[in-house]
Coordinates of C-alpha atoms and ligand atoms in Angstrom, one line a residue:
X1 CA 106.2 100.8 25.5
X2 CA 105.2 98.9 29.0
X3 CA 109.4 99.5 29.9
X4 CA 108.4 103.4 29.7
X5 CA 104.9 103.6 31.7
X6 CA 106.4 100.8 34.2
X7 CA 108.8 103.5 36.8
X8 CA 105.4 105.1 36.7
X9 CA 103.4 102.2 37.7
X10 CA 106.1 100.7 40.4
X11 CA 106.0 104.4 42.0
X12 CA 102.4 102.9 43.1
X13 CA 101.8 100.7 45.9
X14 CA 102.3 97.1 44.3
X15 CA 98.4 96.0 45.6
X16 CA 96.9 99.1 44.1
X17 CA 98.3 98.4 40.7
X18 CA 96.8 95.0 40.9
X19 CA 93.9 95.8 41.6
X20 CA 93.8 98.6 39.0
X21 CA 94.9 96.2 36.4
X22 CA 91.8 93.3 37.0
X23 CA 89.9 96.8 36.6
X24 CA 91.4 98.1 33.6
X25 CA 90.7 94.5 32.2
X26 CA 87.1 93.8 32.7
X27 CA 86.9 97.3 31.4
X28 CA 88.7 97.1 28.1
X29 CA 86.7 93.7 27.7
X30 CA 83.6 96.0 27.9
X31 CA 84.7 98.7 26.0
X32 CA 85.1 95.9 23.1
X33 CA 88.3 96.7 21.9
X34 CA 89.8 93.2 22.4
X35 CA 90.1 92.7 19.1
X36 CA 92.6 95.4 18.5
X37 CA 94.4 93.9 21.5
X38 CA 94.3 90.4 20.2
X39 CA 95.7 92.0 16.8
X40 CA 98.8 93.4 18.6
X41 CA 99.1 90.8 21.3
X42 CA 98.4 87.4 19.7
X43 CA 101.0 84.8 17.9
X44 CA 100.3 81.6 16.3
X45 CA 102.7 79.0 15.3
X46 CA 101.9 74.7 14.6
X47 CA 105.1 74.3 16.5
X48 CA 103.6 75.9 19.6
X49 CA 100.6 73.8 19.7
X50 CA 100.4 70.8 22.2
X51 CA 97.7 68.7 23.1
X52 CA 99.0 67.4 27.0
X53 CA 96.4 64.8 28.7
X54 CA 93.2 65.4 26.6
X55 CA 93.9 69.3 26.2
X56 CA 94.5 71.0 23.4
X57 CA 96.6 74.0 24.2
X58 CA 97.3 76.8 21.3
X59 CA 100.7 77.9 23.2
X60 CA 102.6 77.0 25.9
X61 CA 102.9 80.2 27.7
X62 CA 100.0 80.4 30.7
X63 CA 99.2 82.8 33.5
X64 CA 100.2 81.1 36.9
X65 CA 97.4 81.1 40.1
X66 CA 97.2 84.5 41.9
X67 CA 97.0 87.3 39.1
X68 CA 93.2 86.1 38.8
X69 CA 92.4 84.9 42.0
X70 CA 88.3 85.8 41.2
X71 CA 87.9 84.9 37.5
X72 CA 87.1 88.3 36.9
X73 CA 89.4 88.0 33.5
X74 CA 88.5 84.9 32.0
X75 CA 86.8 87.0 28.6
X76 CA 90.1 88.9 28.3
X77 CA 93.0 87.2 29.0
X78 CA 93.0 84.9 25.6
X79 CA 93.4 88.9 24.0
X80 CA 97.1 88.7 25.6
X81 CA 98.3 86.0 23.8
X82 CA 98.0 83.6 26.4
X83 CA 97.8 79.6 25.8
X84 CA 95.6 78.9 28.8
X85 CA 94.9 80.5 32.3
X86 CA 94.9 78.9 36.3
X87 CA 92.4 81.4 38.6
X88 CA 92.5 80.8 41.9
X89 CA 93.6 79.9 44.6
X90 CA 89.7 79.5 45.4
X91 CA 88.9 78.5 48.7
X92 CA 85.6 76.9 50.1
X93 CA 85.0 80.3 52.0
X94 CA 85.4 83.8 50.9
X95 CA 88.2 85.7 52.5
X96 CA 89.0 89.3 52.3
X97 CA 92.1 90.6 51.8
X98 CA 93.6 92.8 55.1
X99 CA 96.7 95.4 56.0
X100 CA 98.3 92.3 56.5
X101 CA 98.2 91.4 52.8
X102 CA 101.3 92.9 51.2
X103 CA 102.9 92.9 47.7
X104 CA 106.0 94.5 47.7
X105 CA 108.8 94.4 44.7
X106 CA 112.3 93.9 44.9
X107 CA 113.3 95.9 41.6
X108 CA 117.0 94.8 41.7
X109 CA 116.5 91.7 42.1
X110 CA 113.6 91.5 39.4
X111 CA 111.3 89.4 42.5
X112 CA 107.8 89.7 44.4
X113 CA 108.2 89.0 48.4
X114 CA 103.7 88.4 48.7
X115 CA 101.5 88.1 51.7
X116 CA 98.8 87.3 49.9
X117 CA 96.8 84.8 52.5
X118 CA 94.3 83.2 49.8
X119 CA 91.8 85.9 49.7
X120 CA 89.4 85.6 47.0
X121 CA 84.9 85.8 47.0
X122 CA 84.8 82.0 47.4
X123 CA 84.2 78.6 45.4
X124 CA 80.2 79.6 45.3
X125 CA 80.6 83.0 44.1
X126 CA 82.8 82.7 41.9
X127 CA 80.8 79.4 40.3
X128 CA 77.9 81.8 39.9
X129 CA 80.1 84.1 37.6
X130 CA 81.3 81.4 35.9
X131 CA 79.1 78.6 35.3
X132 CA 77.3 80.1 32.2
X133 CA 80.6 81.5 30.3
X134 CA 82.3 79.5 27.2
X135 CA 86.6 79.6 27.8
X136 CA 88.3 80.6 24.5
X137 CA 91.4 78.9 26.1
X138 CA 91.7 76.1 28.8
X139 CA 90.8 77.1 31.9
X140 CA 92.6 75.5 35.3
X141 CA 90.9 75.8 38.4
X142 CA 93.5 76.3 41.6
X143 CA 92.1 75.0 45.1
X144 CA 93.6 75.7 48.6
X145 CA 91.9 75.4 52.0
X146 CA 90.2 78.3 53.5
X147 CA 92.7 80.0 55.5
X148 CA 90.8 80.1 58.4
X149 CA 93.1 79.1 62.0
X150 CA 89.7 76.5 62.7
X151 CA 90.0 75.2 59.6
X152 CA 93.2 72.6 59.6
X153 CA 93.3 68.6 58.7
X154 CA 90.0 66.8 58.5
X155 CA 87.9 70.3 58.2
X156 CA 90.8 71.6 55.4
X157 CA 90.3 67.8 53.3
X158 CA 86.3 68.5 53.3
X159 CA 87.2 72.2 52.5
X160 CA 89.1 71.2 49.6
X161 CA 86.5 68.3 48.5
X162 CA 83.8 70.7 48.4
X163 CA 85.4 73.6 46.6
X164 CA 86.8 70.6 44.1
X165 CA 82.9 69.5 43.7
X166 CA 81.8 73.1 43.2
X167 CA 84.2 74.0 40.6
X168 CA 85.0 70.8 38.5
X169 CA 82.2 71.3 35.9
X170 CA 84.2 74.7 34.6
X171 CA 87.4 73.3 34.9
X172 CA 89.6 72.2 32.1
X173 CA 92.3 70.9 35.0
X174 CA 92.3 71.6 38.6
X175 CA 95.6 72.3 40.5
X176 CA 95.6 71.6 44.5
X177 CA 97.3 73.9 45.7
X178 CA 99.2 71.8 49.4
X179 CA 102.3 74.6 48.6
X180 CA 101.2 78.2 49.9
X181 CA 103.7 79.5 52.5
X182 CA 101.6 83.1 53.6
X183 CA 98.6 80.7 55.5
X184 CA 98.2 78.8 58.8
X185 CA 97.8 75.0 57.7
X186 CA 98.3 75.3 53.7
X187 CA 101.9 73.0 53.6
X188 CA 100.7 70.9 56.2
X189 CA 99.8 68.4 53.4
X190 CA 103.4 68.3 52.4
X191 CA 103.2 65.6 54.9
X192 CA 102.6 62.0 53.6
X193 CA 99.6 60.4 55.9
X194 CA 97.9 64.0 55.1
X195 CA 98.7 63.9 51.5
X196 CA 97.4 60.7 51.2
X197 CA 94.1 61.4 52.7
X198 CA 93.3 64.6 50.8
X199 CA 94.3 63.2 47.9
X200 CA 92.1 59.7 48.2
X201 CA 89.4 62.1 49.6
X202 CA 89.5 64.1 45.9
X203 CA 89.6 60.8 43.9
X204 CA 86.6 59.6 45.6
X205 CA 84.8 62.9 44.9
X206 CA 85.9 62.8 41.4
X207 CA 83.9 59.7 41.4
X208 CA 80.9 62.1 41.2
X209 CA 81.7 62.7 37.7
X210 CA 81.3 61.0 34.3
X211 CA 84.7 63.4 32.7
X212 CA 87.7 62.5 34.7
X213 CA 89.4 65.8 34.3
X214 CA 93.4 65.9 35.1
X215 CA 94.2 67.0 38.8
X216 CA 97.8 68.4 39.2
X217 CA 99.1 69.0 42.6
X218 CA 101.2 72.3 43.5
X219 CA 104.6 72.3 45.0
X220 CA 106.8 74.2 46.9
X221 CA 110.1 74.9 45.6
X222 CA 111.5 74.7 49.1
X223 CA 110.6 70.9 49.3
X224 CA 113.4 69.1 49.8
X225 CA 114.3 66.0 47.3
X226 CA 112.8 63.2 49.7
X227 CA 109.8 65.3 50.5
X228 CA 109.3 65.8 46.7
X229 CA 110.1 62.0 45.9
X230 CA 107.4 61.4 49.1
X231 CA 104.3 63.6 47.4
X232 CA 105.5 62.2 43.3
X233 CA 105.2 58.7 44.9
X234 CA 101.5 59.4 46.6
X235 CA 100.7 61.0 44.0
X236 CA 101.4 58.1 41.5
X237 CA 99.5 55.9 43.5
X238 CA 96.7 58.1 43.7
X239 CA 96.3 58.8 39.9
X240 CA 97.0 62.2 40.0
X241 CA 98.0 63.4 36.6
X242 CA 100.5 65.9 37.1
X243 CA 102.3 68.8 38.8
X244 CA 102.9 72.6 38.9
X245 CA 106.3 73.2 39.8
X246 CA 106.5 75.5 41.7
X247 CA 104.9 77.6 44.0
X248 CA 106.7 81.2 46.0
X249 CA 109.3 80.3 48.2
X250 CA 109.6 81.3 52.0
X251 CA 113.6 80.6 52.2
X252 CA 115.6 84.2 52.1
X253 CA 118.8 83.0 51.1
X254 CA 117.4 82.8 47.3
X255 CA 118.3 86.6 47.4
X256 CA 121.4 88.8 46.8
X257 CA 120.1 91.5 49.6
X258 CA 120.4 90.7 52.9
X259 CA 116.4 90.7 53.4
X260 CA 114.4 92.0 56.2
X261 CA 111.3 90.0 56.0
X262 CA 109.6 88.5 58.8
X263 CA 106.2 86.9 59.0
X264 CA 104.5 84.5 56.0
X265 CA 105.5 85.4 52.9
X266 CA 106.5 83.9 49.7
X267 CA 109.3 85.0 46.8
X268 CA 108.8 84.9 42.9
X269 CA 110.2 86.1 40.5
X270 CA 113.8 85.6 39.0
X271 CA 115.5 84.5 42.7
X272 CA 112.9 81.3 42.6
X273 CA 114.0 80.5 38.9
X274 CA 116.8 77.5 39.1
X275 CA 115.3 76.0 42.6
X276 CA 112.0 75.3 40.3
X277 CA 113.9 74.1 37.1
X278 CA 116.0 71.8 39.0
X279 CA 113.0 70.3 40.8
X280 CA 111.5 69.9 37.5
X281 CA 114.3 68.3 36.3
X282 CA 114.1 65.7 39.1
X283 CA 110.3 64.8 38.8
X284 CA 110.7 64.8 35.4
X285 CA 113.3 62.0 35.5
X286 CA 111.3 59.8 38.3
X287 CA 107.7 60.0 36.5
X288 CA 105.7 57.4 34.6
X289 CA 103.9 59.6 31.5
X290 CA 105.1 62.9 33.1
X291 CA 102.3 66.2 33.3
X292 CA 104.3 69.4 34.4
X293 CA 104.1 72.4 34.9
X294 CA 107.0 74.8 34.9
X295 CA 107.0 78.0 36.7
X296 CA 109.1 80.1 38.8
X297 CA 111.2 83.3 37.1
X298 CA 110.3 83.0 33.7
X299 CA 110.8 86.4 32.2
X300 CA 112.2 85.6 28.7
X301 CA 111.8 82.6 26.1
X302 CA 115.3 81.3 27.0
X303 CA 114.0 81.3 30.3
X304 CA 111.0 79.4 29.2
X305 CA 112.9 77.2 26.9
X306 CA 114.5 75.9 30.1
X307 CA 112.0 74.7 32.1
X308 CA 110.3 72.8 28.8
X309 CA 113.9 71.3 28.5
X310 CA 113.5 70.0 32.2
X311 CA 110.6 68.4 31.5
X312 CA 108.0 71.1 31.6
X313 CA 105.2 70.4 29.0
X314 CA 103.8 73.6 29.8
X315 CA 104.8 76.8 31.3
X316 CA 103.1 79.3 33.5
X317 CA 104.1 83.2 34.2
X318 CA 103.4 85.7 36.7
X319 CA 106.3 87.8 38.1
X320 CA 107.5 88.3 34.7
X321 CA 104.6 89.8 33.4
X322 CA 104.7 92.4 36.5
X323 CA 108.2 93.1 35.5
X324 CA 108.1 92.8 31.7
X325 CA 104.6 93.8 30.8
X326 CA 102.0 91.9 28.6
X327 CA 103.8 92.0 25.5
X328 CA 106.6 89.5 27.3
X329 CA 103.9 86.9 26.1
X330 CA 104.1 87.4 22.8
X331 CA 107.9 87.6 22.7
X332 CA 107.9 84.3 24.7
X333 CA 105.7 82.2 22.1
X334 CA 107.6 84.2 18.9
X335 CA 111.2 83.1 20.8
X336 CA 110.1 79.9 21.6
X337 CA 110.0 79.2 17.7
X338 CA 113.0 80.6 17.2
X339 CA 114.7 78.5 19.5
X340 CA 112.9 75.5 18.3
X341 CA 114.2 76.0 14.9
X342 CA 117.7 76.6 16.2
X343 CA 117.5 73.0 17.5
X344 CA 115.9 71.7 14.6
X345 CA 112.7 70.6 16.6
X346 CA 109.2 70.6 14.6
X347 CA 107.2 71.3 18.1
X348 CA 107.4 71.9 22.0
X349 CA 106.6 68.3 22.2
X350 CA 109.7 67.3 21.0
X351 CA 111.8 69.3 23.2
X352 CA 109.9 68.5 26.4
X353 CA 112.8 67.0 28.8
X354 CA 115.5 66.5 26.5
X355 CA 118.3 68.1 29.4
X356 CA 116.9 65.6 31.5
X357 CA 116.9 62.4 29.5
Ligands
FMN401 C1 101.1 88.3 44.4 C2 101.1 86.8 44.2 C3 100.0 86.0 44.5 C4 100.0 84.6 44.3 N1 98.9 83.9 44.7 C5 98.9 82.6 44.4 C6 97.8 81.8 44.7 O1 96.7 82.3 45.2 N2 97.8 80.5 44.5 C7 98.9 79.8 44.0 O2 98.9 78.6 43.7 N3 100.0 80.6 43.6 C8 100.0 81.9 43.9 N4 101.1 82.6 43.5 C9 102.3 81.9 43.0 C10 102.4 82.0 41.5 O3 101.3 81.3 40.9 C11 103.7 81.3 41.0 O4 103.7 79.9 41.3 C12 104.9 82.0 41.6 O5 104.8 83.4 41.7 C13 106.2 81.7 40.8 O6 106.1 82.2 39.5 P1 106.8 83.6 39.0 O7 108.2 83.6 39.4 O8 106.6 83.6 37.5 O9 106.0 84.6 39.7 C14 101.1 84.0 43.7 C15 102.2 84.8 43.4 C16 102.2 86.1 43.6 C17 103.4 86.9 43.1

């Protein structure tokens, strides 16, 4: 169905669709008929189930940061078929989206190129929707510094620390995100003095707080292997309990075409796919009681298959679902079965790493 409406869809500017979609959703959540949707949509299996670091997860299949950046979808999403959700990024301060914000698809290449500079109401407002709403499915909170050109180091870790404070009390998880290549400062923290400070800052906030929730930390997949061995060795001595792997990437030569993109920008889609399985793959092998999570091109359930048999324990979508539609979901979770039984697996569990072992 969604393969027949889509050349009507992409003949739309790729921001207007967006925005028509979180519309479309808030509506059909009104218009109460998320139980037909749920009924088409949904797929339950005992293999699928995982419970990863205190969370119980009904599928591995989850919608990566940026489709919800607001939280305006929390009461619909679980209709889709999804296993959990990450809104965000969420910044301290709100920021508006301008001309300068851009989504633009490259159909041949089944990618995103995004300028999305964190723009989203803010860590207050969007507490204030949430704070009196039960989650159906886990909820993951993703935090970056306000992309404001005054707010960089110190001012970006109390940033951080505060949207962290704000938000923790809804949060199943919390992702930082140090990886966003459209911003002034956002990588920055790819460096080690800088990651260790935010990331000692947000343990000692945490302290605030009886439920010591996991916190993941969201990389690039443009990090080189010593930077990545760098932030998985801070991060280890820091507590942190995990990693999303990976963010958009700002490095052209991931695609076919000979690009013409300037500026800030980051690629998704099926380009980014191998550079975030192979880093997977490596953190995988070099951490104690590994948390990950895989995304970058997932657009089938071999596709998913392969980043849980990196060392993924979870997996996250988003330019998939632009390409494939919401019933790609579904078919994920259904394959993934299918390809457990081929392997003669009971559960995702079992399969988590095993090609990189
Ligand atoms: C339009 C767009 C906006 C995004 N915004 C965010 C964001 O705000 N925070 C974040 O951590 N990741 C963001 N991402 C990155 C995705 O969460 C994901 O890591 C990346 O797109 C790779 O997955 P994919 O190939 O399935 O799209 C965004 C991606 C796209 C396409």
């Amino acid at each position: 169905m969604y393969q027949f409406i889509r050349p009507l869809l992409f003949s739309y500017n790729a921001q207007e669709i967006h925005k028509k979609s979180i519309e479309v959703g808030k509506k059909l959540k009104r218009l109460r008929v998320s139980r037909i949707i749920k009924a088409v949509y949904n797929f339950q299996d005992k293999g699928l189930m995982a419970r990863v670091k205190g969370i119980d997860f009904r599928n591995p299949v989850g919608l990566a940061a940026g489709f919800d950046k607001n939280g305006e979808l929390t009461d619909f999403l679980d209709c889709l078929g999804f296993g959990f959700i990450e809104i965000g990024s969420i910044t301290a301060l709100p920021k508006k989206a301008d001309n300068k914000n851009t989504i633009e698809r490259i159909v041949e290449e089944k990618a995103i190129v995004n300028r999305m500079g964190l723009n989203n109401n803010g860590a207050d407002e969007i507490y204030d929707r949430l704070k009196e709403k039960n989650f159906k499915i886990p909820l993951g909170i993703n935090i970056a510094p306000t992309n404001y050109t005054t707010i960089l180091q110190d001012r970006a870790i109390k940033d951080i620390c505060y949207s962290f404070g704000r938000l923790y009390s809804l949060a199943d998880y919390i992702t930082i995100n140090i990886s966003c290549p459209n911003t002034e400062d956002a990588r920055s923290f790819e460096d080690k003095l800088a990651l260790d400070e935010l990331l000692s800052a947000l343990k000692e906030k945490q302290q605030d707080f009886k439920n010591k929730k996991p916190i993941l930390v969201k990389i690039s997949p443009d990090v080189s292997y010593q930077s990545l061995d760098n932030i998985l060795n801070i991060g280890e001595s820091k507590g942190i309990t995990g990693y999303v792997i990976g963010n958009t990437s700002s490095q052209t030569n991931c695609l076919k075409r000979d690009p013409l993109i300037s500026g800030k920008f980051g690629i998704s889609g099926k380009p980014i796919r191998e550079m975030s399985t192979g880093l997977i793959s490596y953190a995988y092998k070099n951490l104690n009681n590994p948390f990950i999570i895989g995304v970058g091109g997932i657009f089938s359930a071999e596709d998913a298959y392969e980043k849980i048999k990196a060392g993924a324990s979870i997996i996250q979508v988003y330019t998939g679902l632009i390409y494939e539609g919401p019933g790609m979901i579904n078919k994920i979770n259904k394959g993934l079965v299918r390809l457990l039984e081929r392997d003669g697996l009971g559960s995702i569990k079992e399969a988590v790493g095993i090609d990189s072992k």
